[in-house]
Every structure is written in C-alpha cells, then in structure tokens.
Short mmCIF file of C-alpha atoms in Angstrom, two decimals:
data_model
loop_
_atom_site.label_atom_id
_atom_site.label_comp_id
_atom_site.label_asym_id
_atom_site.label_seq_id
_atom_site.Cartn_x
_atom_site.Cartn_y
_atom_site.Cartn_z
CA SER A 2 94.70 84.75 114.21
CA ILE A 3 97.11 87.47 115.20
CA GLY A 4 99.77 86.32 117.63
CA ARG A 5 100.97 87.72 120.92
CA TYR A 6 102.63 91.13 120.74
CA ALA A 7 102.53 91.00 116.89
CA PHE A 8 102.64 94.80 116.51
CA THR A 9 103.47 96.07 119.99
CA ASP A 10 106.88 97.45 118.99
CA CYS A 11 105.63 99.16 115.82
CA TYR A 12 105.78 102.68 117.20
CA GLY A 13 105.67 104.51 113.87
CA VAL A 14 102.57 102.81 112.44
CA LYS A 15 99.68 105.22 112.04
CA VAL A 16 97.36 102.98 110.02
CA TYR A 17 96.93 99.23 110.15
CA LYS A 18 94.92 97.96 107.14
CA LEU A 19 93.35 94.54 107.58
CA LEU A 20 91.93 92.71 104.59
CA SER A 21 90.01 89.98 106.38
CA THR A 22 86.24 90.29 106.36
CA THR A 23 86.14 88.03 109.44
CA PRO A 24 87.74 89.57 112.55
CA PRO A 25 90.94 87.63 113.31
CA THR A 26 91.21 86.09 116.71
CA LEU A 27 93.62 88.04 118.85
CA ALA A 28 95.95 85.96 121.03
CA GLN A 29 95.77 88.55 123.75
CA PRO A 30 94.79 92.23 124.20
CA ASN A 31 98.27 93.67 123.57
CA VAL A 32 98.59 92.87 119.88
CA PHE A 33 98.73 96.40 118.38
CA PHE A 34 100.67 99.45 119.53
CA VAL A 35 98.12 102.28 119.32
CA THR A 36 98.03 105.97 120.14
CA LYS A 37 95.18 108.44 119.92
CA ASN A 38 96.03 109.01 116.25
CA THR A 39 96.15 105.33 115.25
CA ARG A 40 93.54 103.95 112.82
CA ILE A 41 92.83 100.29 112.18
CA GLN A 42 91.11 100.00 108.82
CA VAL A 43 88.87 97.03 108.13
CA PRO A 44 86.45 96.20 105.29
CA ALA A 45 83.42 98.49 105.72
CA GLU A 46 80.96 95.58 105.56
CA SER A 47 82.73 93.95 108.52
CA LEU A 48 83.16 97.01 110.73
CA GLU A 49 80.36 96.06 113.12
CA ALA A 50 81.63 92.48 113.38
CA TYR A 51 85.07 93.77 114.38
CA LYS A 52 83.56 96.11 116.94
CA ALA A 53 81.70 93.15 118.54
CA ALA A 54 84.60 90.67 118.54
CA THR A 55 86.61 89.67 121.62
CA PHE A 56 89.35 92.22 122.44
CA TRP A 57 88.37 94.26 119.40
CA SER A 58 85.26 95.50 121.13
CA ASP A 59 86.74 96.64 124.42
CA ILE A 60 90.23 97.75 123.36
CA TYR A 61 90.37 98.59 119.69
CA ALA A 62 86.83 99.65 118.72
CA VAL A 63 87.65 103.37 118.94
CA TYR A 64 90.51 102.90 116.45
CA LEU A 65 88.44 100.98 113.85
CA GLU A 66 87.19 102.51 110.63
CA GLY A 67 85.80 100.97 107.45
CA TYR A 68 87.34 101.34 104.03
#
C-alpha cells in the first residue's frame, strides 16, 4: 500500500521505479506528483495489471512503462 500524499511534494522526481509485481493499493488518487515527463516504471510482466488497478488505471496509466 502507498499512503496518502506519499510523493505529492516530490517535484523533481522524473522516474518512479516500483519493484512490486503486484500493483500496490493506493490510499487515494493523489499519491504521486506527476508531470507530462514523469515515468512510473513497473516490472514489465505486471504492466497490464498496473494499468487495470484502481487509481492506476484512470490516473497513472499514461505514465506507466515496463522495465
């Protein structure tokens, strides 16, 4: 699980790299601070699972990429 506002003040972050193959539950939609250049990297085999998960699918899917 990723808690409320966990990364919302992280203005300089360009890439978030998550190691979990299971999409973490997001406490709310405003967990990450993202811009059009932000990338959220997740294990390639889990990319579709992240894109389908709650909050990931409707807010962060465009920022996701597999590694």
